[in-house]
Short mmCIF file of C-alpha atoms in Angstrom, two decimals:
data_model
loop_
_atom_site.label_atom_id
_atom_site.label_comp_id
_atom_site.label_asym_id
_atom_site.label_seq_id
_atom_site.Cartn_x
_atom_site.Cartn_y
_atom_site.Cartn_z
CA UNK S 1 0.00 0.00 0.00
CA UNK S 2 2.72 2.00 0.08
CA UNK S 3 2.01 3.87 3.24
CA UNK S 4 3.46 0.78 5.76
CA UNK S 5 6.08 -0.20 3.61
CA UNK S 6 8.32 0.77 0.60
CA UNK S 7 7.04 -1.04 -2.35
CA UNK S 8 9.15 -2.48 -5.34
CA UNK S 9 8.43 -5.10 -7.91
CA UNK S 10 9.19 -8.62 -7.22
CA UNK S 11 11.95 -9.56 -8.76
CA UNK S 12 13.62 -6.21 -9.51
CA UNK S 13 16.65 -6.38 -7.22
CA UNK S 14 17.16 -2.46 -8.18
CA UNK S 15 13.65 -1.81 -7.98
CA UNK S 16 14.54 -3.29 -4.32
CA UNK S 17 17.92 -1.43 -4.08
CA UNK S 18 16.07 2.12 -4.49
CA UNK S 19 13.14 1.54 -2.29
CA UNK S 20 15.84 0.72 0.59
CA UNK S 21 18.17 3.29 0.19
CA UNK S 22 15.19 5.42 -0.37
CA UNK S 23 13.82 4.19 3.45
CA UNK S 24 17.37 4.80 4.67
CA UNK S 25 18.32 7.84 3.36
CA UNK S 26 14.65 9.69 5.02
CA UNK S 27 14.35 8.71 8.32
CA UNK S 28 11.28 10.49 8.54
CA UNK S 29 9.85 8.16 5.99
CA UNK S 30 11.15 5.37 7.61
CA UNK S 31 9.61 6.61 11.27
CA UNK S 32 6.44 6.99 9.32
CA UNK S 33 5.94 3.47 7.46
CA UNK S 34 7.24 2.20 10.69
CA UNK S 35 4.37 4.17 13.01
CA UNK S 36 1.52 3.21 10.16
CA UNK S 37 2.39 -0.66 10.33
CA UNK S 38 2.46 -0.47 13.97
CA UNK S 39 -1.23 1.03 13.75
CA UNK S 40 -2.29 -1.13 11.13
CA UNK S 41 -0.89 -4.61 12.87
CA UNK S 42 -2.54 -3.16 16.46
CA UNK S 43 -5.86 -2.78 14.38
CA UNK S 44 -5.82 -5.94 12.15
CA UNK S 45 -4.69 -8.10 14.37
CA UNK S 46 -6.44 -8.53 17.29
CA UNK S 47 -7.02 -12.02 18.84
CA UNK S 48 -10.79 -10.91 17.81
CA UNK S 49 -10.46 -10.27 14.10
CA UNK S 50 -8.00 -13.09 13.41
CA UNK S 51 -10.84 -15.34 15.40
CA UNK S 52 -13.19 -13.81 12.89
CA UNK S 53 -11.29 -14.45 9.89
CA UNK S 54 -10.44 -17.83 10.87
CA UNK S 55 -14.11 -19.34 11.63
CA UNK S 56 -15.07 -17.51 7.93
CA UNK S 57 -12.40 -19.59 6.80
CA UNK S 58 -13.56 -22.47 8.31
CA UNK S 59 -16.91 -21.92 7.44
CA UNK S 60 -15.84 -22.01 3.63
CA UNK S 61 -14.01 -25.30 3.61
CA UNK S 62 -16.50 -26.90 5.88
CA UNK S 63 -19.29 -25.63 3.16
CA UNK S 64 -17.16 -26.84 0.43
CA UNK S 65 -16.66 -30.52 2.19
CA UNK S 66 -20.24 -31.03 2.60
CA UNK S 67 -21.16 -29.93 -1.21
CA UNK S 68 -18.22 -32.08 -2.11
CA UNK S 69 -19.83 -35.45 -0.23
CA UNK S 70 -23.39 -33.96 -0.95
CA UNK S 71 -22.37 -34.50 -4.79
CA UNK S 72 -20.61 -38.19 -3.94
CA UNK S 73 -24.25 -39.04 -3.26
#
């Protein structure tokens, strides 16, 4: 997103080269993406929202499994 993180494309070693020294060369950038992540991780990750994302996950492959043996017959 650009805002947590420098971003570069995957498998461009210089693309990877610039976004680091770019990082280390503003430390106010680097404070920033570093303050943003620590927001985002303390918002996305709490023991309640990774509970909720794992029971929808569950709740797709135990749907799945029973359309699966549903169609076995």
């Amino acid at each position: 997103d650009g805002d947590t993180a420098a971003l570069f494309a995957v498998g461009d070693g210089g693309s990877l080269a610039e976004a680091v020294q770019g990082l280390y060369s503003d430390p106010a950038l680097c404070r920033q993406c570093g303050e943003a992540g620590k927001r985002k991780a303390l918002a996305d990750y709490t023991r309640e929202a990774i509970y909720e994302r794992l029971m929808a996950a569950y709740s797709v492959a135990a749907s799945a499994r029973s359309a699966a043996l549903a169609a076995r017959g």
